[in-house]
Amino acid sequence: MRAVSEPGSDTVVGPSYAEHRHWLRYQEYFPSGLSLDQPDGGPRGSAGRLLTGRGLPTEALPNAAVRPEAPAPGMPVEEWWAWRGRRVHLDRIPRPHAPAKVIALHGIGGYGRMLTPYGRLPALADLEFLAPDLPGFGLTSSGLRNATYAGWLRCVTDLIAAERRTDQRPIVLMGVGSAGRLAYDVAARAGADGSVAGVLVTGLADPRRDEVRRMLATTPEVGRWSGLLGLLPGSVPMPLPPAWAPVRWLVNIAAMSNHAQFAHAIWADPLAGGNWMSLGFLRSYLAAAPAVEPEDYAGPPLLLAHPAEDRWTPPRLSREFYDRLGSRGRFAELNGAGHLPTEESGLADLDRAVRDYVDELGLA
């Protein structure tokens, strides 16, 4: 992995969130302790400084990495990870003495930098925090025209393996919103091999279900159309030429937050609601069966910390999948919180639930 270099450098690896600054608009909706302020007295919403990754596999460093000034404590470090001939952007809050790492996964319409404030939750403040931009989204979008849900699974699985080559600290997956299912699938594939120590999700709805598809879609008509798209097995060629559309045309970005202004900021973000998504990716997500059905899940205990006021994927849709986990599941309700929780009451519930869960896993 390599750091993003200073603009104009000979060693620029890729774009930076110091240049793509729409994410700064989100900080006002997080409580002050979580928003990406400069703790050293810098301006609110500063992008932070850029730094190379620490202790990373040498095969992922084709050239010596650049090491500008260290970022302020708690600010993310930007890195580029060489993955299967591509470059994946990572945000990392490095905590080299932390007993474990959290890899936070975004869903459709999101990207890693949107999740970085959760790395400042008190329950996670002693753990290293990573947030990748998954293929086709955020800064990992250039040239990735064949992104699929199966590719996301491979990407996260390979990222876990790369991190474990660096050190053997336990890894907890955190799937936010529709990425809850992604975190579940990665952990289910890993089973009891020890590569995933825990799974924390804020949603677990099964996109194969018609009602879930209707809730995810911008309109009932799009929901019915996406249902037909998801029914096509992966081996059947698409009946239409490859097609792309802005995320906000296909999925209900307006329900991503219960703050109307926050939801509109996501809708307008060229890396979020305004990002272009292939119908092939949407099809692969809707049609994907879980890695294992929940009755056969043999991975680590899973905590579903669900926003109580989630208008995009209401709690009952996630509970239908979660309840089939039996004793492998843990449940907490985030009172007053929407799909992407920023409300103080819901974040307080999330922090308590995560603290208890981390204690249960012995990672405190």
mmCIF file of C-alpha atoms in Angstrom:
data_model
loop_
_atom_site.group_PDB
_atom_site.id
_atom_site.type_symbol
_atom_site.label_atom_id
_atom_site.label_comp_id
_atom_site.label_asym_id
_atom_site.label_seq_id
_atom_site.Cartn_x
_atom_site.Cartn_y
_atom_site.Cartn_z
ATOM 1 C CA MET A 1 0.000 0.000 0.000
ATOM 2 C CA ARG A 2 1.103 3.556 -0.648
ATOM 3 C CA ALA A 3 0.057 6.925 0.567
ATOM 4 C CA VAL A 4 -1.525 9.536 -1.621
ATOM 5 C CA SER A 5 1.249 11.974 -2.522
ATOM 6 C CA GLU A 6 1.193 15.726 -2.483
ATOM 7 C CA PRO A 7 -0.558 17.177 -5.579
ATOM 8 C CA GLY A 8 1.908 17.639 -8.430
ATOM 9 C CA SER A 9 4.348 15.072 -7.072
ATOM 10 C CA ASP A 10 6.099 12.590 -9.368
ATOM 11 C CA THR A 11 4.719 9.833 -7.171
ATOM 12 C CA VAL A 12 1.013 10.660 -7.158
ATOM 13 C CA VAL A 13 -0.807 7.340 -6.827
ATOM 14 C CA GLY A 14 -4.364 8.561 -7.177
ATOM 15 C CA PRO A 15 -6.858 11.285 -6.237
ATOM 16 C CA SER A 16 -7.272 12.395 -2.654
ATOM 17 C CA TYR A 17 -10.054 13.519 -0.349
ATOM 18 C CA ALA A 18 -7.981 16.669 0.076
ATOM 19 C CA GLU A 19 -9.173 17.427 -3.481
ATOM 20 C CA HIS A 20 -12.632 15.806 -3.451
ATOM 21 C CA ARG A 21 -14.087 17.693 -0.510
ATOM 22 C CA HIS A 22 -17.844 17.091 -0.658
ATOM 23 C CA TRP A 23 -17.515 14.817 2.407
ATOM 24 C CA LEU A 24 -16.757 17.895 4.511
ATOM 25 C CA ARG A 25 -20.438 18.843 4.208
ATOM 26 C CA TYR A 26 -21.382 15.769 6.232
ATOM 27 C CA GLN A 27 -19.371 16.684 9.320
ATOM 28 C CA GLU A 28 -21.917 19.151 10.700
ATOM 29 C CA TYR A 29 -24.456 16.323 11.088
ATOM 30 C CA PHE A 30 -22.204 14.276 13.374
ATOM 31 C CA PRO A 31 -21.758 15.204 17.040
ATOM 32 C CA SER A 32 -18.650 17.306 17.586
ATOM 33 C CA GLY A 33 -16.749 14.396 19.126
ATOM 34 C CA LEU A 34 -17.116 12.337 15.947
ATOM 35 C CA SER A 35 -16.918 14.909 13.152
ATOM 36 C CA LEU A 36 -13.541 15.178 11.463
ATOM 37 C CA ASP A 37 -12.394 18.362 13.160
ATOM 38 C CA GLN A 38 -8.716 19.048 13.576
ATOM 39 C CA PRO A 39 -8.019 18.182 17.224
ATOM 40 C CA ASP A 40 -4.897 20.380 17.146
ATOM 41 C CA GLY A 41 -6.919 23.546 16.646
ATOM 42 C CA GLY A 42 -7.133 23.566 12.839
ATOM 43 C CA PRO A 43 -10.286 24.543 10.984
ATOM 44 C CA ARG A 44 -13.413 22.450 11.253
ATOM 45 C CA GLY A 45 -13.588 19.814 8.531
ATOM 46 C CA SER A 46 -9.912 20.010 7.515
ATOM 47 C CA ALA A 47 -8.973 17.186 5.202
ATOM 48 C CA GLY A 48 -5.954 16.332 7.315
ATOM 49 C CA ARG A 49 -2.443 15.611 6.108
ATOM 50 C CA LEU A 50 -1.379 12.675 4.023
ATOM 51 C CA LEU A 51 0.870 9.839 5.143
ATOM 52 C CA THR A 52 2.116 6.514 3.913
ATOM 53 C CA GLY A 53 0.757 3.289 5.357
ATOM 54 C CA ARG A 54 2.756 1.741 8.189
ATOM 55 C CA GLY A 55 4.285 -1.726 8.146
ATOM 56 C CA LEU A 56 2.598 -2.770 4.919
ATOM 57 C CA PRO A 57 3.513 -5.751 2.697
ATOM 58 C CA THR A 58 6.484 -4.884 0.509
ATOM 59 C CA GLU A 59 4.928 -6.532 -2.539
ATOM 60 C CA ALA A 60 2.251 -3.825 -2.465
ATOM 61 C CA LEU A 61 4.873 -1.054 -2.555
ATOM 62 C CA PRO A 62 6.250 -0.856 -6.105
ATOM 63 C CA ASN A 63 8.260 2.253 -5.182
ATOM 64 C CA ALA A 64 9.295 3.890 -1.944
ATOM 65 C CA ALA A 65 6.266 5.514 -0.366
ATOM 66 C CA VAL A 66 6.132 9.219 0.339
ATOM 67 C CA ARG A 67 5.944 10.314 3.968
ATOM 68 C CA PRO A 68 4.700 13.886 4.343
ATOM 69 C CA GLU A 69 3.769 15.341 7.728
ATOM 70 C CA ALA A 70 1.961 12.992 10.084
ATOM 71 C CA PRO A 71 -1.783 13.641 10.309
ATOM 72 C CA ALA A 72 -3.328 15.059 13.429
ATOM 73 C CA PRO A 73 -4.420 12.371 15.923
ATOM 74 C CA GLY A 74 -7.699 10.773 14.932
ATOM 75 C CA MET A 75 -7.564 12.045 11.337
ATOM 76 C CA PRO A 76 -7.551 9.434 8.562
ATOM 77 C CA VAL A 77 -4.449 8.551 6.609
ATOM 78 C CA GLU A 78 -5.070 7.981 2.897
ATOM 79 C CA GLU A 79 -3.513 4.896 1.293
ATOM 80 C CA TRP A 80 -3.654 3.080 -2.025
ATOM 81 C CA TRP A 81 -3.735 -0.698 -1.980
ATOM 82 C CA ALA A 82 -2.621 -2.614 -5.080
ATOM 83 C CA TRP A 83 -5.328 -5.229 -5.645
ATOM 84 C CA ARG A 84 -5.499 -7.599 -8.628
ATOM 85 C CA GLY A 85 -3.998 -5.039 -10.970
ATOM 86 C CA ARG A 86 -6.172 -2.224 -9.638
ATOM 87 C CA ARG A 87 -5.849 0.461 -6.975
ATOM 88 C CA VAL A 88 -8.210 0.608 -4.021
ATOM 89 C CA HIS A 89 -8.390 3.706 -1.849
ATOM 90 C CA LEU A 90 -8.247 3.212 1.925
ATOM 91 C CA ASP A 91 -8.825 5.585 4.818
ATOM 92 C CA ARG A 92 -7.000 4.458 7.937
ATOM 93 C CA ILE A 93 -6.976 5.833 11.459
ATOM 94 C CA PRO A 94 -3.669 4.248 12.521
ATOM 95 C CA ARG A 95 -3.426 3.054 16.088
ATOM 96 C CA PRO A 96 -0.340 0.830 16.060
ATOM 97 C CA HIS A 97 -0.735 -0.285 19.651
ATOM 98 C CA ALA A 98 -4.425 -1.155 19.313
ATOM 99 C CA PRO A 99 -5.318 -4.762 20.163
ATOM 100 C CA ALA A 100 -7.531 -5.151 17.057
ATOM 101 C CA LYS A 101 -8.647 -3.522 13.795
ATOM 102 C CA VAL A 102 -12.060 -2.549 12.455
ATOM 103 C CA ILE A 103 -12.701 -2.607 8.692
ATOM 104 C CA ALA A 104 -15.774 -0.459 7.987
ATOM 105 C CA LEU A 105 -17.687 -1.259 4.793
ATOM 106 C CA HIS A 106 -19.984 1.129 2.937
ATOM 107 C CA GLY A 107 -22.990 0.078 0.914
ATOM 108 C CA ILE A 108 -24.531 1.291 -2.345
ATOM 109 C CA GLY A 109 -24.413 5.085 -2.501
ATOM 110 C CA GLY A 110 -21.600 5.432 0.013
ATOM 111 C CA TYR A 111 -17.818 5.432 0.272
ATOM 112 C CA GLY A 112 -15.225 4.948 2.982
ATOM 113 C CA ARG A 113 -14.675 8.570 4.016
ATOM 114 C CA MET A 114 -18.379 8.857 4.915
ATOM 115 C CA LEU A 115 -17.840 6.219 7.626
ATOM 116 C CA THR A 116 -14.600 7.511 9.124
ATOM 117 C CA PRO A 117 -16.356 9.510 11.905
ATOM 118 C CA TYR A 118 -17.536 6.190 13.391
ATOM 119 C CA GLY A 119 -13.879 5.410 14.062
ATOM 120 C CA ARG A 120 -14.072 8.084 16.758
ATOM 121 C CA LEU A 121 -16.828 6.367 18.728
ATOM 122 C CA PRO A 122 -15.463 5.908 22.276
ATOM 123 C CA ALA A 123 -16.043 2.149 21.999
ATOM 124 C CA LEU A 124 -13.824 2.042 18.876
ATOM 125 C CA ALA A 125 -11.314 4.728 19.836
ATOM 126 C CA ASP A 126 -8.773 2.148 21.022
ATOM 127 C CA LEU A 127 -8.961 0.083 17.802
ATOM 128 C CA GLU A 128 -7.306 0.742 14.441
ATOM 129 C CA PHE A 129 -9.935 1.783 11.887
ATOM 130 C CA LEU A 130 -9.933 1.196 8.113
ATOM 131 C CA ALA A 131 -12.554 2.280 5.584
ATOM 132 C CA PRO A 132 -12.008 1.196 1.957
ATOM 133 C CA ASP A 133 -13.693 2.674 -1.089
ATOM 134 C CA LEU A 134 -15.016 -0.520 -2.655
ATOM 135 C CA PRO A 135 -14.648 -1.038 -6.434
ATOM 136 C CA GLY A 136 -16.824 1.305 -8.447
ATOM 137 C CA PHE A 137 -17.413 3.756 -5.584
ATOM 138 C CA GLY A 138 -15.646 6.682 -3.943
ATOM 139 C CA LEU A 139 -12.124 7.205 -5.277
ATOM 140 C CA THR A 140 -11.884 3.563 -6.390
ATOM 141 C CA SER A 141 -14.103 4.177 -9.373
ATOM 142 C CA SER A 142 -11.750 5.024 -12.235
ATOM 143 C CA GLY A 143 -11.639 2.246 -14.816
ATOM 144 C CA LEU A 144 -13.570 -0.251 -12.696
ATOM 145 C CA ARG A 145 -16.360 -0.757 -15.205
ATOM 146 C CA ASN A 146 -16.889 -4.417 -14.333
ATOM 147 C CA ALA A 147 -17.577 -4.025 -10.620
ATOM 148 C CA THR A 148 -19.844 -6.731 -9.201
ATOM 149 C CA TYR A 149 -21.004 -7.812 -5.773
ATOM 150 C CA ALA A 150 -18.822 -10.927 -6.092
ATOM 151 C CA GLY A 151 -15.901 -8.573 -6.751
ATOM 152 C CA TRP A 152 -16.695 -6.718 -3.525
ATOM 153 C CA LEU A 153 -16.574 -10.030 -1.657
ATOM 154 C CA ARG A 154 -13.171 -10.843 -3.148
ATOM 155 C CA CYS A 155 -11.896 -7.343 -2.424
ATOM 156 C CA VAL A 156 -12.815 -7.417 1.276
ATOM 157 C CA THR A 157 -11.569 -10.984 1.705
ATOM 158 C CA ASP A 158 -8.231 -10.077 0.089
ATOM 159 C CA LEU A 159 -7.955 -6.902 2.177
ATOM 160 C CA ILE A 160 -8.348 -8.968 5.340
ATOM 161 C CA ALA A 161 -5.603 -11.320 4.128
ATOM 162 C CA ALA A 162 -3.313 -8.354 3.326
ATOM 163 C CA GLU A 163 -3.850 -6.855 6.773
ATOM 164 C CA ARG A 164 -3.155 -10.180 8.453
ATOM 165 C CA ARG A 165 0.115 -10.494 6.535
ATOM 166 C CA THR A 166 1.100 -7.207 8.155
ATOM 167 C CA ASP A 167 0.259 -8.356 11.671
ATOM 168 C CA GLN A 168 -1.989 -10.871 13.377
ATOM 169 C CA ARG A 169 -4.262 -8.474 15.217
ATOM 170 C CA PRO A 170 -7.900 -9.618 15.188
ATOM 171 C CA ILE A 171 -10.194 -7.972 12.621
ATOM 172 C CA VAL A 172 -13.807 -6.920 13.193
ATOM 173 C CA LEU A 173 -15.968 -6.151 10.153
ATOM 174 C CA MET A 174 -18.396 -3.245 10.409
ATOM 175 C CA GLY A 175 -21.050 -3.228 7.683
ATOM 176 C CA VAL A 176 -23.117 -0.038 7.535
ATOM 177 C CA GLY A 177 -26.540 -0.142 5.888
ATOM 178 C CA SER A 178 -26.665 -2.406 2.835
ATOM 179 C CA ALA A 179 -23.054 -3.420 3.523
ATOM 180 C CA GLY A 180 -24.283 -5.363 6.534
ATOM 181 C CA ARG A 181 -25.031 -8.220 4.183
ATOM 182 C CA LEU A 182 -21.521 -7.872 2.685
ATOM 183 C CA ALA A 183 -19.890 -8.118 6.116
ATOM 184 C CA TYR A 184 -22.058 -11.144 6.895
ATOM 185 C CA ASP A 185 -21.098 -12.880 3.635
ATOM 186 C CA VAL A 186 -17.362 -12.308 4.139
ATOM 187 C CA ALA A 187 -17.540 -13.643 7.702
ATOM 188 C CA ALA A 188 -19.721 -16.583 6.638
ATOM 189 C CA ARG A 189 -17.183 -17.558 3.978
ATOM 190 C CA ALA A 190 -14.371 -17.324 6.529
ATOM 191 C CA GLY A 191 -16.301 -19.480 8.981
ATOM 192 C CA ALA A 192 -14.197 -20.473 11.958
ATOM 193 C CA ASP A 193 -10.787 -19.932 10.299
ATOM 194 C CA GLY A 194 -10.032 -17.005 12.634
ATOM 195 C CA SER A 195 -9.536 -14.346 9.945
ATOM 196 C CA VAL A 196 -12.666 -12.469 11.108
ATOM 197 C CA ALA A 197 -13.019 -12.037 14.867
ATOM 198 C CA GLY A 198 -16.354 -10.236 14.864
ATOM 199 C CA VAL A 199 -19.135 -8.792 12.708
ATOM 200 C CA LEU A 200 -20.975 -5.564 13.533
ATOM 201 C CA VAL A 201 -23.748 -4.490 11.154
ATOM 202 C CA THR A 202 -26.449 -1.820 11.119
ATOM 203 C CA GLY A 203 -28.617 -3.622 8.553
ATOM 204 C CA LEU A 204 -29.150 -7.188 7.368
ATOM 205 C CA ALA A 205 -31.992 -7.059 4.860
ATOM 206 C CA ASP A 206 -32.014 -9.749 2.163
ATOM 207 C CA PRO A 207 -32.101 -8.032 -1.281
ATOM 208 C CA ARG A 208 -33.613 -11.160 -2.862
ATOM 209 C CA ARG A 209 -36.935 -10.293 -1.247
ATOM 210 C CA ASP A 210 -39.377 -8.179 -3.273
ATOM 211 C CA GLU A 211 -40.274 -5.945 -0.329
ATOM 212 C CA VAL A 212 -36.605 -5.157 0.301
ATOM 213 C CA ARG A 213 -36.132 -4.256 -3.370
ATOM 214 C CA ARG A 214 -39.145 -1.956 -3.274
ATOM 215 C CA MET A 215 -37.739 -0.167 -0.215
ATOM 216 C CA LEU A 216 -34.283 0.186 -1.753
ATOM 217 C CA ALA A 217 -35.576 1.627 -5.038
ATOM 218 C CA THR A 218 -36.311 5.275 -5.765
ATOM 219 C CA THR A 219 -39.900 4.511 -6.812
ATOM 220 C CA PRO A 220 -42.211 1.462 -6.764
ATOM 221 C CA GLU A 221 -41.830 1.252 -10.543
ATOM 222 C CA VAL A 222 -38.037 1.015 -10.246
ATOM 223 C CA GLY A 223 -38.516 -1.540 -7.493
ATOM 224 C CA ARG A 224 -40.643 -3.740 -9.744
ATOM 225 C CA TRP A 225 -38.140 -3.377 -12.581
ATOM 226 C CA SER A 226 -35.207 -4.201 -10.306
ATOM 227 C CA GLY A 227 -37.082 -7.282 -9.162
ATOM 228 C CA LEU A 228 -37.183 -8.529 -12.742
ATOM 229 C CA LEU A 229 -33.489 -7.681 -13.147
ATOM 230 C CA GLY A 230 -32.564 -9.614 -10.004
ATOM 231 C CA LEU A 231 -34.455 -12.674 -11.139
ATOM 232 C CA LEU A 232 -32.045 -13.188 -14.038
ATOM 233 C CA PRO A 233 -29.394 -15.711 -13.000
ATOM 234 C CA GLY A 234 -25.794 -14.591 -13.403
ATOM 235 C CA SER A 235 -25.215 -17.008 -16.276
ATOM 236 C CA VAL A 236 -27.925 -15.377 -18.408
ATOM 237 C CA PRO A 237 -26.618 -12.540 -20.621
ATOM 238 C CA MET A 238 -28.084 -9.116 -20.030
ATOM 239 C CA PRO A 239 -30.967 -8.487 -22.464
ATOM 240 C CA LEU A 240 -29.724 -4.907 -22.993
ATOM 241 C CA PRO A 241 -26.306 -3.422 -23.799
ATOM 242 C CA PRO A 242 -24.213 -2.420 -20.771
ATOM 243 C CA ALA A 243 -26.002 0.508 -19.131
ATOM 244 C CA TRP A 244 -25.145 3.024 -16.434
ATOM 245 C CA ALA A 245 -27.189 5.436 -14.363
ATOM 246 C CA PRO A 246 -26.587 7.735 -11.395
ATOM 247 C CA VAL A 247 -27.102 5.926 -8.104
ATOM 248 C CA ARG A 248 -29.805 8.448 -7.140
ATOM 249 C CA TRP A 249 -31.908 7.393 -10.139
ATOM 250 C CA LEU A 250 -31.994 3.797 -8.947
ATOM 251 C CA VAL A 251 -31.866 3.718 -5.148
ATOM 252 C CA ASN A 252 -33.704 5.750 -2.537
ATOM 253 C CA ILE A 253 -30.899 8.081 -1.449
ATOM 254 C CA ALA A 254 -33.502 10.372 0.159
ATOM 255 C CA ALA A 255 -34.006 7.713 2.869
ATOM 256 C CA MET A 256 -30.298 7.431 3.669
ATOM 257 C CA SER A 257 -30.689 9.960 6.471
ATOM 258 C CA ASN A 258 -33.646 11.354 8.380
ATOM 259 C CA HIS A 259 -32.023 14.799 8.144
ATOM 260 C CA ALA A 260 -33.365 16.168 4.872
ATOM 261 C CA GLN A 261 -30.330 18.413 4.316
ATOM 262 C CA PHE A 262 -27.916 15.571 5.013
ATOM 263 C CA ALA A 263 -29.788 13.301 2.626
ATOM 264 C CA HIS A 264 -29.708 16.016 -0.034
ATOM 265 C CA ALA A 265 -25.950 16.435 0.434
ATOM 266 C CA ILE A 266 -25.524 12.704 -0.201
ATOM 267 C CA TRP A 267 -27.869 12.934 -3.214
ATOM 268 C CA ALA A 268 -25.735 15.732 -4.689
ATOM 269 C CA ASP A 269 -22.333 14.137 -3.918
ATOM 270 C CA PRO A 270 -20.682 13.074 -7.206
ATOM 271 C CA LEU A 271 -19.006 10.202 -5.348
ATOM 272 C CA ALA A 272 -22.236 9.073 -3.621
ATOM 273 C CA GLY A 273 -25.744 9.712 -4.971
ATOM 274 C CA GLY A 274 -24.314 11.248 -8.127
ATOM 275 C CA ASN A 275 -21.906 8.380 -8.774
ATOM 276 C CA TRP A 276 -22.668 6.313 -11.881
ATOM 277 C CA MET A 277 -23.477 2.658 -11.195
ATOM 278 C CA SER A 278 -23.727 -0.116 -13.751
ATOM 279 C CA LEU A 279 -26.906 -2.118 -13.994
ATOM 280 C CA GLY A 280 -24.644 -5.158 -13.955
ATOM 281 C CA PHE A 281 -23.515 -4.297 -10.436
ATOM 282 C CA LEU A 282 -27.090 -3.745 -9.282
ATOM 283 C CA ARG A 283 -28.142 -7.027 -10.839
ATOM 284 C CA SER A 284 -25.278 -8.909 -9.145
ATOM 285 C CA TYR A 285 -26.229 -7.447 -5.753
ATOM 286 C CA LEU A 286 -29.944 -8.190 -6.043
ATOM 287 C CA ALA A 287 -29.439 -11.750 -7.260
ATOM 288 C CA ALA A 288 -26.712 -12.778 -4.805
ATOM 289 C CA ALA A 289 -27.639 -15.561 -2.421
ATOM 290 C CA PRO A 290 -25.996 -15.357 1.011
ATOM 291 C CA ALA A 291 -22.659 -17.140 1.312
ATOM 292 C CA VAL A 292 -24.479 -19.526 3.643
ATOM 293 C CA GLU A 293 -28.046 -19.389 4.867
ATOM 294 C CA PRO A 294 -28.203 -17.929 8.388
ATOM 295 C CA GLU A 295 -29.217 -21.265 9.942
ATOM 296 C CA ASP A 296 -25.834 -22.649 8.802
ATOM 297 C CA TYR A 297 -23.728 -19.633 9.758
ATOM 298 C CA ALA A 298 -20.540 -20.715 11.570
ATOM 299 C CA GLY A 299 -18.680 -17.408 11.740
ATOM 300 C CA PRO A 300 -18.085 -15.225 14.816
ATOM 301 C CA PRO A 301 -20.990 -13.802 16.806
ATOM 302 C CA LEU A 302 -22.812 -11.092 14.859
ATOM 303 C CA LEU A 303 -24.112 -7.863 16.385
ATOM 304 C CA LEU A 304 -27.028 -6.236 14.560
ATOM 305 C CA ALA A 305 -27.223 -2.653 15.891
ATOM 306 C CA HIS A 306 -30.186 -1.411 13.893
ATOM 307 C CA PRO A 307 -31.425 2.186 13.611
ATOM 308 C CA ALA A 308 -34.963 2.232 14.986
ATOM 309 C CA GLU A 309 -36.132 4.943 12.563
ATOM 310 C CA ASP A 310 -34.513 3.541 9.412
ATOM 311 C CA ARG A 311 -36.825 4.528 6.535
ATOM 312 C CA TRP A 312 -34.736 2.766 3.870
ATOM 313 C CA THR A 313 -34.508 -0.715 5.353
ATOM 314 C CA PRO A 314 -36.825 -0.805 8.395
ATOM 315 C CA PRO A 315 -35.732 -3.017 11.308
ATOM 316 C CA ARG A 316 -38.327 -5.705 10.583
ATOM 317 C CA LEU A 317 -36.720 -6.417 7.203
ATOM 318 C CA SER A 318 -33.364 -7.051 8.841
ATOM 319 C CA ARG A 319 -34.920 -9.034 11.692
ATOM 320 C CA GLU A 320 -36.381 -11.539 9.237
ATOM 321 C CA PHE A 321 -32.827 -12.551 8.270
ATOM 322 C CA TYR A 322 -31.259 -11.965 11.690
ATOM 323 C CA ASP A 323 -33.756 -14.108 13.613
ATOM 324 C CA ARG A 324 -32.613 -17.161 11.635
ATOM 325 C CA LEU A 325 -29.108 -16.825 13.133
ATOM 326 C CA GLY A 326 -30.261 -18.115 16.496
ATOM 327 C CA SER A 327 -27.606 -18.016 19.204
ATOM 328 C CA ARG A 328 -24.985 -16.514 16.867
ATOM 329 C CA GLY A 329 -26.799 -13.168 16.866
ATOM 330 C CA ARG A 330 -26.785 -10.182 19.199
ATOM 331 C CA PHE A 331 -29.299 -7.337 18.770
ATOM 332 C CA ALA A 332 -29.405 -3.681 19.808
ATOM 333 C CA GLU A 333 -31.829 -0.948 18.789
ATOM 334 C CA LEU A 334 -30.496 2.532 18.012
ATOM 335 C CA ASN A 335 -33.263 4.803 19.272
ATOM 336 C CA GLY A 336 -34.119 7.818 17.147
ATOM 337 C CA ALA A 337 -31.552 6.959 14.468
ATOM 338 C CA GLY A 338 -31.979 6.849 10.693
ATOM 339 C CA HIS A 339 -30.326 4.592 8.136
ATOM 340 C CA LEU A 340 -26.925 6.310 8.399
ATOM 341 C CA PRO A 341 -26.950 7.064 12.126
ATOM 342 C CA THR A 342 -25.824 10.538 13.145
ATOM 343 C CA GLU A 343 -28.398 11.240 15.870
ATOM 344 C CA GLU A 344 -26.882 11.506 19.357
ATOM 345 C CA SER A 345 -29.386 9.143 20.992
ATOM 346 C CA GLY A 346 -28.779 6.431 18.399
ATOM 347 C CA LEU A 347 -25.009 6.902 18.505
ATOM 348 C CA ALA A 348 -25.064 6.573 22.293
ATOM 349 C CA ASP A 349 -26.939 3.271 21.905
ATOM 350 C CA LEU A 350 -24.466 2.178 19.218
ATOM 351 C CA ASP A 351 -21.500 2.997 21.427
ATOM 352 C CA ARG A 352 -22.907 0.994 24.361
ATOM 353 C CA ALA A 353 -23.740 -1.985 22.166
ATOM 354 C CA VAL A 354 -20.319 -1.968 20.504
ATOM 355 C CA ARG A 355 -18.530 -1.639 23.840
ATOM 356 C CA ASP A 356 -20.386 -4.667 25.234
ATOM 357 C CA TYR A 357 -19.715 -6.601 22.039
ATOM 358 C CA VAL A 358 -15.994 -5.784 21.988
ATOM 359 C CA ASP A 359 -15.798 -6.847 25.638
ATOM 360 C CA GLU A 360 -17.556 -10.125 24.778
ATOM 361 C CA LEU A 361 -14.997 -10.773 22.041
ATOM 362 C CA GLY A 362 -12.146 -10.064 24.473
ATOM 363 C CA LEU A 363 -10.746 -7.261 22.282
ATOM 364 C CA ALA A 364 -10.972 -4.386 24.779
#
